[in-house]
Coordinates of N, CA and C in Angstrom, one line a residue:
Chain A
X722 N 2.2 5.7 33.8 CA 1.9 5.8 32.4 C 1.4 7.2 32.0
X723 N 1.1 7.3 30.7 CA 0.7 8.6 30.2 C -0.6 9.1 30.8
X724 N -0.7 10.4 31.2 CA -2.0 10.9 31.7 C -2.4 12.0 30.7
X725 N -3.6 11.9 30.1 CA -4.1 12.9 29.2 C -5.4 13.5 29.7
X726 N -5.4 14.8 29.9 CA -6.5 15.5 30.4 C -7.1 16.3 29.2
X727 N -8.4 16.2 29.0 CA -9.1 17.0 27.9 C -10.2 17.8 28.5
X728 N -10.2 19.1 28.0 CA -11.2 20.1 28.5 C -11.7 20.9 27.3
X729 N -12.9 21.4 27.3 CA -14.0 21.0 28.3 C -14.6 19.6 28.0
X730 N -15.4 19.1 28.8 CA -16.1 17.9 28.6 C -17.3 18.1 27.6
X731 N -17.9 19.2 27.7 CA -19.0 19.6 26.8 C -18.7 21.0 26.3
X732 N -19.1 21.3 25.1 CA -19.0 22.6 24.5 C -20.1 22.9 23.6
X733 N -20.8 24.0 23.8 CA -22.0 24.3 23.0 C -21.7 25.7 22.3
X734 N -21.8 25.8 21.0 CA -21.6 27.0 20.3 C -22.6 27.2 19.3
X735 N -22.7 28.5 18.8 CA -23.6 28.8 17.7 C -22.9 28.6 16.4
X736 N -23.7 28.2 15.4 CA -23.2 28.1 14.1 C -22.4 29.3 13.7
X737 N -21.2 29.1 13.1 CA -20.4 30.2 12.7 C -19.3 30.6 13.7
X738 N -19.6 30.2 15.0 CA -18.6 30.6 16.0 C -17.4 29.6 15.9
X739 N -16.3 29.9 16.7 CA -15.2 29.0 16.8 C -15.3 28.2 18.0
X740 N -14.6 27.0 17.9 CA -14.6 26.1 19.1 C -13.1 25.7 19.3
X741 N -12.8 25.6 20.6 CA -11.4 25.3 21.0 C -11.5 24.2 22.1
X742 N -10.7 23.1 21.8 CA -10.6 22.0 22.8 C -9.2 21.8 23.1
X743 N -8.9 21.7 24.4 CA -7.5 21.6 24.8 C -7.2 20.3 25.6
X744 N -6.0 19.8 25.3 CA -5.5 18.6 26.0 C -4.1 18.8 26.6
X745 N -3.9 18.3 27.7 CA -2.6 18.3 28.4 C -2.1 16.9 28.5
X746 N -0.8 16.7 28.5 CA -0.3 15.3 28.7 C 0.9 15.4 29.6
X747 N 1.4 14.2 30.0 CA 2.4 14.1 31.0 C 3.8 13.6 30.5
X748 N 3.8 12.8 29.5 CA 5.1 12.2 29.0 C 5.8 13.1 28.0
X749 N 6.9 13.6 28.5 CA 7.7 14.5 27.6 C 8.3 13.8 26.4
X750 N 8.3 12.4 26.4 CA 8.8 11.7 25.2 C 7.7 11.5 24.1
X751 N 6.5 11.9 24.4 CA 5.5 11.8 23.4 C 5.8 12.7 22.2
X752 N 5.5 12.2 21.0 CA 5.8 13.0 19.8 C 4.8 12.9 18.7
X753 N 3.6 12.4 19.0 CA 2.5 12.3 18.0 C 1.2 12.6 18.7
X754 N 0.4 13.5 18.1 CA -0.8 14.0 18.8 C -1.9 14.1 17.8
X755 N -2.7 13.1 17.7 CA -3.9 13.1 16.7 C -5.2 13.5 17.4
X756 N -6.1 13.9 16.6 CA -7.5 14.3 17.1 C -8.4 13.4 16.3
X757 N -9.4 12.8 17.0 CA -10.4 12.0 16.4 C -11.8 12.6 16.6
X758 N -12.7 12.4 15.6 CA -14.1 12.8 15.7 C -14.9 11.6 15.6
X759 N -15.9 11.5 16.6 CA -16.8 10.3 16.6 C -18.2 10.8 16.6
X760 N -18.9 10.6 15.5 CA -20.3 10.9 15.4 C -21.1 9.8 16.1
X761 N -22.3 10.2 16.5 CA -23.2 9.2 17.3 C -23.3 7.9 16.6
X762 N -23.0 6.8 17.3 CA -23.1 5.5 16.7 C -22.1 5.1 15.7
X763 N -21.1 6.0 15.5 CA -20.1 5.7 14.5 C -18.7 5.4 15.1
X764 N -17.8 5.0 14.2 CA -16.4 4.8 14.7 C -15.7 6.1 14.8
X765 N -14.6 6.2 15.6 CA -13.8 7.3 15.6 C -13.0 7.5 14.3
X766 N -12.9 8.7 13.8 CA -12.2 9.0 12.6 C -11.2 10.1 12.8
X767 N -10.0 9.8 12.3 CA -8.9 10.8 12.4 C -9.2 12.0 11.6
X768 N -9.1 13.2 12.2 CA -9.4 14.4 11.5 C -8.2 15.3 11.3
X769 N -7.2 15.2 12.2 CA -6.0 16.0 12.0 C -5.0 15.4 13.0
X770 N -3.7 15.6 12.7 CA -2.7 15.1 13.6 C -1.5 16.1 13.5
X771 N -0.6 16.0 14.5 CA 0.6 16.9 14.5 C 1.7 16.1 15.2
X772 N 2.9 16.3 14.7 CA 4.1 15.7 15.2 C 4.8 16.8 16.0
X773 N 5.7 16.3 16.9 CA 6.3 17.2 17.8 C 7.3 18.2 17.2
X774 N 7.7 18.0 16.0 CA 8.6 19.0 15.3 C 7.9 20.1 14.6
X775 N 6.5 20.1 14.8 CA 5.7 21.1 14.2 C 4.9 21.8 15.3
X776 N 4.7 23.2 15.2 CA 4.0 23.9 16.2 C 2.5 24.1 15.9
X777 N 2.2 24.0 14.6 CA 0.8 24.2 14.2 C 0.6 23.6 12.8
X778 N -0.6 23.1 12.7 CA -1.0 22.4 11.4 C -2.5 22.8 11.1
X779 N -2.7 23.1 9.9 CA -4.1 23.5 9.5 C -4.6 22.7 8.3
X780 N -5.9 22.4 8.4 CA -6.6 21.8 7.3 C -8.0 22.4 7.1
X781 N -8.1 23.3 6.3 CA -9.4 24.0 6.0 C -9.8 24.7 7.3
X782 N -11.0 24.2 7.9 CA -11.5 24.9 9.0 C -11.0 24.4 10.4
X783 N -10.2 23.4 10.3 CA -9.6 22.8 11.6 C -8.1 23.0 11.6
X784 N -7.6 23.2 12.8 CA -6.2 23.4 13.1 C -5.8 22.8 14.4
X785 N -4.6 22.5 14.5 CA -4.1 22.0 15.8 C -2.8 22.7 16.1
X786 N -2.7 23.2 17.4 CA -1.5 23.8 17.8 C -0.9 23.0 19.0
X787 N 0.5 23.0 19.0 CA 1.2 22.2 20.0 C 2.2 23.1 20.7
X788 N 2.2 23.0 22.1 CA 3.2 23.6 22.9 C 3.9 22.5 23.7
X789 N 5.0 22.1 23.1 CA 5.7 20.9 23.8 C 6.3 21.3 25.1
X790 N 6.7 22.5 25.3 CA 7.3 22.9 26.6 C 6.3 22.8 27.7
X791 N 5.1 23.3 27.4 CA 4.0 23.3 28.4 C 3.2 22.0 28.4
X792 N 3.5 21.1 27.4 CA 2.8 19.8 27.2 C 1.3 20.0 27.1
X793 N 0.9 20.8 26.1 CA -0.5 20.8 25.8 C -0.6 21.1 24.3
X794 N -1.8 20.7 23.8 CA -2.1 20.9 22.4 C -3.6 21.1 22.3
X795 N -4.0 21.8 21.3 CA -5.4 22.3 21.1 C -5.9 22.1 19.7
X796 N -7.2 21.8 19.7 CA -7.9 21.7 18.4 C -8.8 22.9 18.3
X797 N -8.7 23.6 17.1 CA -9.4 24.8 16.8 C -10.3 24.5 15.6
X798 N -11.6 24.8 15.7 CA -12.5 24.6 14.6 C -13.1 26.0 14.4
X799 N -13.0 26.5 13.2 CA -13.5 27.8 12.9 C -14.8 27.7 12.0
X800 N -15.6 28.7 12.0 CA -16.8 28.7 11.2 C -17.6 27.4 11.4
X801 N -17.9 27.1 12.7 CA -18.5 25.8 12.9 C -19.9 25.7 12.2
X802 N -20.2 24.4 11.9 CA -21.4 24.0 11.2 C -22.1 22.9 12.0
X803 N -23.4 22.8 11.9 CA -24.1 21.7 12.6 C -23.5 20.3 12.4
X804 N -23.0 20.1 11.3 CA -22.4 18.7 11.0 C -21.0 18.5 11.8
X805 N -20.5 19.6 12.4 CA -19.4 19.5 13.3 C -19.8 18.9 14.7
X806 N -21.0 18.8 15.0 CA -21.5 18.3 16.2 C -21.1 16.8 16.3
X807 N -20.4 16.5 17.4 CA -19.8 15.1 17.6 C -19.0 15.1 18.9
X808 N -18.5 13.9 19.2 CA -17.5 13.8 20.3 C -16.1 13.9 19.7
X809 N -15.3 14.7 20.3 CA -13.9 14.8 19.8 C -12.9 14.3 20.9
X810 N -12.0 13.5 20.4 CA -11.0 12.9 21.3 C -9.6 13.3 20.9
X811 N -8.8 13.8 21.8 CA -7.4 13.9 21.6 C -6.7 12.6 22.0
X812 N -5.5 12.4 21.5 CA -4.7 11.3 21.9 C -3.2 11.6 21.8
X813 N -2.5 10.8 22.6 CA -1.0 11.0 22.7 C -0.3 9.7 22.6
X814 N 0.7 9.6 21.8 CA 1.5 8.3 21.8 C 2.5 8.3 22.9
X815 N 3.0 7.0 23.2 CA 4.1 6.9 24.1 C 5.4 6.9 23.3
X816 N 6.4 7.5 23.9 CA 7.7 7.5 23.2 C 8.4 6.2 23.4
X817 N 9.6 6.2 22.8 CA 10.5 5.1 23.0 C 10.0 3.8 22.4
X818 N 10.2 2.7 23.1 CA 9.9 1.4 22.6 C 8.4 1.1 22.7
X819 N 7.6 1.9 23.3 CA 6.1 1.7 23.4 C 5.5 2.6 22.4
X820 N 6.1 2.7 21.2 CA 5.6 3.6 20.2 C 4.1 3.4 19.8
X821 N 3.7 2.1 19.8 CA 2.3 1.8 19.4 C 1.3 2.1 20.4
X822 N 1.7 2.5 21.6 CA 0.7 2.8 22.6 C 0.1 4.2 22.4
X823 N -1.2 4.3 22.4 CA -1.9 5.5 22.2 C -2.9 5.7 23.4
X824 N -2.8 6.8 24.1 CA -3.7 7.2 25.2 C -4.6 8.3 24.8
X825 N -5.9 8.1 25.0 CA -6.9 9.1 24.6 C -7.3 9.9 25.8
X826 N -7.8 11.1 25.5 CA -8.5 12.0 26.4 C -9.9 11.5 26.6
X827 N -10.6 12.1 27.5 CA -11.9 11.6 27.9 C -13.0 12.0 26.9
X828 N -12.7 12.9 26.0 CA -13.6 13.3 25.0 C -14.3 14.6 25.3
X829 N -14.7 15.3 24.3 CA -15.5 16.6 24.4 C -16.7 16.5 23.5
X830 N -17.9 16.6 24.1 CA -19.1 16.6 23.3 C -19.3 18.0 22.7
X831 N -19.2 18.2 21.4 CA -19.4 19.5 20.8 C -20.8 19.6 20.2
X832 N -21.6 20.6 20.5 CA -22.9 20.8 19.9 C -22.9 22.1 19.2
X833 N -23.2 22.1 18.0 CA -23.3 23.4 17.2 C -24.7 23.6 16.9
X834 N -25.2 24.7 17.4 CA -26.6 25.1 17.3 C -26.8 25.9 16.0
X835 N -27.8 25.6 15.2 CA -28.1 26.3 13.9 C -28.5 27.8 14.2
Chain B
X223 N -12.0 -2.2 -1.2 CA -12.1 -1.0 -0.3 C -11.2 -1.3 1.0
X224 N -10.4 -0.3 1.3 CA -9.5 -0.4 2.5 C -10.4 -0.3 3.7
X225 N -10.2 -1.3 4.6 CA -11.0 -1.3 5.8 C -10.5 -2.2 6.9
X226 N -11.0 -2.0 8.1 CA -10.8 -2.8 9.2 C -12.2 -3.5 9.5
X227 N -12.2 -4.8 9.5 CA -13.4 -5.6 9.7 C -13.4 -6.3 11.0
X228 N -14.3 -6.1 11.8 CA -14.4 -6.9 13.1 C -15.8 -7.6 13.2
X229 N -15.7 -8.7 13.8 CA -16.9 -9.5 13.9 C -16.9 -10.2 15.3
X230 N -18.1 -10.4 15.9 CA -19.4 -9.9 15.4 C -19.6 -8.4 15.8
X231 N -20.7 -7.8 15.3 CA -21.0 -6.4 15.6 C -21.7 -6.4 17.0
X232 N -22.5 -7.4 17.3 CA -23.1 -7.4 18.6 C -23.0 -8.8 19.2
X233 N -22.8 -8.9 20.5 CA -22.6 -10.2 21.1 C -23.1 -10.1 22.5
X234 N -24.0 -11.1 22.9 CA -24.4 -11.2 24.3 C -24.0 -12.6 24.7
X235 N -23.3 -12.6 25.9 CA -22.8 -13.9 26.3 C -22.9 -14.0 27.9
X236 N -22.6 -15.1 28.4 CA -22.8 -15.3 29.8 C -21.4 -15.3 30.5
X237 N -21.4 -15.0 31.8 CA -20.1 -14.9 32.5 C -19.4 -16.3 32.4
X238 N -18.1 -16.2 32.1 CA -17.2 -17.4 32.1 C -17.1 -18.1 30.8
X239 N -18.0 -17.8 29.8 CA -17.9 -18.5 28.5 C -16.9 -17.8 27.6
X240 N -15.9 -18.5 27.3 CA -14.8 -18.0 26.4 C -15.3 -17.4 25.1
X241 N -14.8 -16.3 24.6 CA -15.2 -15.8 23.4 C -14.1 -15.1 22.6
X242 N -14.2 -15.0 21.3 CA -13.2 -14.4 20.5 C -13.9 -13.4 19.6
X243 N -13.3 -12.2 19.5 CA -13.8 -11.2 18.6 C -12.7 -11.0 17.5
X244 N -13.1 -11.2 16.3 CA -12.1 -11.2 15.2 C -11.9 -9.8 14.7
X245 N -10.7 -9.6 14.1 CA -10.4 -8.3 13.5 C -9.4 -8.6 12.3
X246 N -9.7 -8.0 11.2 CA -8.9 -8.2 10.0 C -8.8 -6.9 9.3
X247 N -7.6 -6.6 8.7 CA -7.4 -5.4 7.9 C -6.8 -5.8 6.6
X248 N -7.1 -5.0 5.5 CA -6.7 -5.3 4.2 C -5.7 -4.3 3.6
X249 N -5.1 -3.5 4.5 CA -4.3 -2.4 4.1 C -2.8 -2.6 4.3
X250 N -2.4 -3.9 4.7 CA -1.0 -4.2 4.9 C -0.4 -3.4 6.0
X251 N -1.2 -3.0 7.0 CA -0.7 -2.2 8.1 C 0.1 -3.0 9.1
X252 N 1.1 -2.4 9.6 CA 2.0 -3.1 10.6 C 1.3 -3.1 12.0
X253 N 0.8 -1.9 12.4 CA 0.3 -1.7 13.7 C -1.2 -2.1 13.8
X254 N -1.6 -2.8 14.8 CA -3.0 -3.1 15.1 C -3.2 -2.9 16.6
X255 N -4.5 -2.6 17.0 CA -4.7 -2.3 18.4 C -6.2 -2.6 18.7
X256 N -6.4 -2.9 20.0 CA -7.8 -3.0 20.5 C -8.0 -2.0 21.5
X257 N -9.3 -1.4 21.5 CA -9.7 -0.4 22.4 C -11.1 -0.8 23.0
X258 N -11.4 -0.4 24.2 CA -12.7 -0.4 24.7 C -13.2 1.0 25.0
X259 N -14.5 1.2 24.7 CA -15.1 2.5 25.0 C -16.2 2.4 25.9
X260 N -16.1 3.1 27.0 CA -17.1 3.2 28.0 C -17.5 4.6 28.3
X261 N -18.8 4.9 28.6 CA -19.3 6.2 28.8 C -18.4 7.0 29.9
X262 N -18.0 8.2 29.6 CA -17.3 9.0 30.5 C -15.8 8.6 30.6
X263 N -15.4 7.5 30.0 CA -14.0 7.1 30.1 C -13.2 7.1 28.8
X264 N -13.9 7.5 27.8 CA -13.2 7.6 26.5 C -12.8 6.3 25.9
X265 N -11.8 6.3 25.1 CA -11.2 5.1 24.5 C -10.0 4.6 25.3
X266 N -10.0 3.4 25.7 CA -8.8 2.9 26.5 C -8.2 1.7 25.7
X267 N -6.9 1.8 25.5 CA -6.2 0.8 24.8 C -6.0 -0.5 25.6
X268 N -6.4 -1.6 25.0 CA -6.3 -2.9 25.7 C -4.9 -3.6 25.4
X269 N -4.7 -3.8 24.1 CA -3.4 -4.3 23.6 C -3.1 -3.7 22.3
X270 N -1.8 -3.7 21.9 CA -1.5 -3.3 20.6 C -0.4 -4.3 20.0
X271 N -0.2 -4.2 18.7 CA 0.8 -5.1 18.1 C 1.5 -4.3 17.1
X272 N 2.9 -4.4 17.1 CA 3.7 -3.6 16.1 C 4.0 -4.4 14.9
X273 N 3.8 -5.8 14.9 CA 4.0 -6.6 13.8 C 3.7 -8.0 14.2
X274 N 3.8 -9.0 13.3 CA 3.5 -10.4 13.5 C 4.4 -10.8 14.7
X275 N 3.7 -11.5 15.7 CA 4.3 -12.1 16.9 C 4.8 -11.0 17.8
X276 N 4.5 -9.8 17.6 CA 5.0 -8.7 18.5 C 3.8 -8.0 19.1
X277 N 3.5 -8.2 20.4 CA 2.4 -7.5 21.0 C 2.8 -6.9 22.3
X278 N 2.0 -5.9 22.8 CA 2.3 -5.3 24.1 C 1.0 -4.8 24.7
X279 N 1.1 -4.6 26.0 CA -0.1 -4.2 26.8 C -0.4 -2.7 26.6
X280 N -1.6 -2.4 26.6 CA -2.1 -1.1 26.6 C -2.4 -0.7 28.1
X281 N -3.4 0.1 28.3 CA -3.7 0.6 29.6 C -4.6 -0.3 30.4
X282 N -5.4 -1.1 29.7 CA -6.3 -2.0 30.5 C -6.3 -3.4 29.9
X283 N -5.2 -4.1 30.1 CA -5.0 -5.5 29.5 C -5.6 -6.6 30.3
X284 N -6.0 -6.4 31.5 CA -6.4 -7.5 32.4 C -7.7 -8.1 31.9
X285 N -7.7 -9.4 31.8 CA -8.8 -10.2 31.4 C -8.9 -10.4 29.9
X286 N -7.9 -9.9 29.2 CA -7.9 -10.1 27.7 C -6.6 -10.7 27.2
X287 N -6.7 -11.4 26.1 CA -5.6 -11.9 25.4 C -5.6 -11.6 23.9
X288 N -4.5 -11.5 23.3 CA -4.5 -11.2 21.9 C -3.4 -12.1 21.3
X289 N -3.4 -12.3 19.9 CA -2.4 -12.9 19.2 C -2.2 -12.3 17.8
X290 N -1.1 -12.4 17.3 CA -0.8 -11.8 15.9 C 0.0 -12.8 15.2
X291 N -0.7 -13.8 14.6 CA 0.0 -14.8 13.9 C 0.2 -14.5 12.4
X292 N -0.7 -13.6 11.9 CA -0.7 -13.1 10.6 C -0.8 -11.6 10.6
X293 N -0.2 -11.0 9.6 CA -0.2 -9.5 9.6 C -1.6 -8.9 9.6
X294 N -2.5 -9.5 8.9 CA -3.8 -9.0 8.7 C -4.8 -9.2 9.8
X295 N -4.5 -10.2 10.7 CA -5.5 -10.6 11.7 C -5.0 -10.3 13.1
X296 N -5.9 -9.9 14.0 CA -5.5 -9.5 15.4 C -6.8 -9.8 16.3
X297 N -7.0 -11.1 16.6 CA -8.2 -11.4 17.4 C -8.0 -11.0 18.9
X298 N -9.2 -10.7 19.5 CA -9.2 -10.4 20.9 C -10.0 -11.5 21.6
X299 N -9.3 -12.1 22.6 CA -9.8 -13.3 23.3 C -10.2 -12.9 24.7
X300 N -11.4 -13.3 25.1 CA -11.8 -13.2 26.5 C -12.0 -14.6 27.1
X301 N -11.0 -15.0 27.9 CA -11.0 -16.4 28.3 C -12.1 -16.7 29.3
X302 N -12.4 -15.7 30.2 CA -13.5 -15.9 31.1 C -14.2 -14.6 31.3
X303 N -15.1 -14.2 30.4 CA -15.7 -12.9 30.5 C -16.5 -12.6 31.8
X304 N -16.4 -11.4 32.2 CA -17.2 -10.9 33.4 C -18.0 -9.7 33.0
X305 N -19.0 -9.4 33.8 CA -19.9 -8.3 33.5 C -19.2 -7.0 33.3
X306 N -18.1 -6.8 34.0 CA -17.3 -5.5 33.9 C -16.6 -5.4 32.5
X307 N -16.7 -6.4 31.7 CA -16.1 -6.3 30.4 C -17.2 -6.0 29.3
X308 N -18.4 -5.8 29.8 CA -19.5 -5.2 28.9 C -19.0 -3.9 28.5
X309 N -18.9 -3.7 27.1 CA -18.4 -2.5 26.6 C -18.5 -2.5 25.1
X310 N -18.1 -1.4 24.5 CA -18.0 -1.3 23.0 C -16.6 -1.4 22.7
X311 N -16.2 -2.4 21.8 CA -14.8 -2.6 21.5 C -14.5 -2.2 20.1
X312 N -13.4 -1.6 19.9 CA -12.9 -1.2 18.6 C -11.6 -1.8 18.3
X313 N -11.5 -2.4 17.1 CA -10.2 -2.8 16.5 C -9.7 -1.6 15.6
X314 N -8.4 -1.4 15.5 CA -7.8 -0.4 14.7 C -6.5 -0.8 14.1
X315 N -6.2 -0.2 13.0 CA -4.9 -0.5 12.4 C -4.2 0.7 11.9
X316 N -2.9 0.7 11.7 CA -2.1 1.9 11.3 C -0.9 1.5 10.5
X317 N -0.6 2.2 9.5 CA 0.6 1.9 8.7 C 1.9 2.3 9.5
X318 N 1.8 3.5 10.1 CA 2.9 4.0 11.0 C 4.2 4.1 10.3
X319 N 4.2 4.0 9.0 CA 5.5 4.0 8.3 C 6.1 5.3 8.2
X320 N 5.4 6.4 8.4 CA 5.9 7.7 8.3 C 6.3 8.3 9.7
X321 N 6.1 7.5 10.7 CA 6.3 7.9 12.1 C 5.1 8.4 12.7
X322 N 4.0 8.5 11.9 CA 2.7 8.9 12.5 C 2.0 7.6 12.9
X323 N 1.0 7.8 13.6 CA 0.2 6.6 14.1 C -1.2 6.8 14.0
X324 N -1.7 7.2 12.8 CA -3.1 7.5 12.5 C -3.8 6.2 12.4
X325 N -4.5 5.8 13.4 CA -5.2 4.5 13.4 C -6.5 4.7 12.6
X326 N -6.9 3.6 11.8 CA -8.1 3.5 11.2 C -8.9 2.5 12.0
X327 N -10.2 2.8 12.4 CA -11.0 2.0 13.3 C -12.0 1.2 12.5
X328 N -12.2 0.0 13.1 CA -13.3 -0.8 12.6 C -14.7 -0.3 13.1
X329 N -15.7 -1.0 12.8 CA -17.1 -0.5 13.1 C -17.5 -0.7 14.5
X330 N -16.8 -1.5 15.2 CA -17.1 -1.8 16.7 C -17.8 -3.1 16.9
X331 N -17.6 -3.6 18.1 CA -18.4 -4.8 18.6 C -18.9 -4.4 20.0
X332 N -20.3 -4.5 20.0 CA -20.9 -4.2 21.3 C -21.1 -5.5 22.1
X333 N -20.4 -5.6 23.2 CA -20.4 -6.9 23.9 C -21.1 -6.7 25.2
X334 N -22.1 -7.6 25.5 CA -22.8 -7.6 26.8 C -22.5 -8.9 27.5
X335 N -22.0 -8.9 28.7 CA -21.8 -10.1 29.5 C -22.8 -10.1 30.7
X336 N -23.6 -11.2 30.7 CA -24.6 -11.2 31.7 C -24.3 -12.3 32.7

């Protein structure tokens, strides 16, 4: 099955700095790559996603880049704020007939210090 | 309000006693899925469903059953719960009509099996 590796497991930054989280995957048929944010005690929420026909997508302070050849994609958060502190998960879908299958990375705990 | 509703929010049960966690969505989504979340392991998909009467295994289906008799409902059944099924469970749904698979998550069910 799909193998998704997410790094780093924890990330601590100062307010205003940038944060980058990277995920690698194994299935070359995967074509959808979402990122979720989970605040303490809350449900995961989709913050940005990218499809395989696009190399980069940006939404205000967050962006995702995809390198299909190398099978990795990254979440970039600029001008971080304390409210960005949360656990971030990447995910990868399975291609072909298992399209509904979504495999998550292990998560990154991001702490933004004021 | 568009949402995914799962019940109960908290459940303590004993080993071997059959239980059902209900999940309902009011967004007319085709895809529905169950995940379990354990510390250090991220979110792992148990089962998913692409439409009524169409279900498939995720990464950790052992010990669980699901059914999709109606589009809006996707219950998770534990026929004989064991302590290693103690976990936080999330139900999620997705329209997936655009080829993307952005799941909307329910609030979660914290299950303890003693």
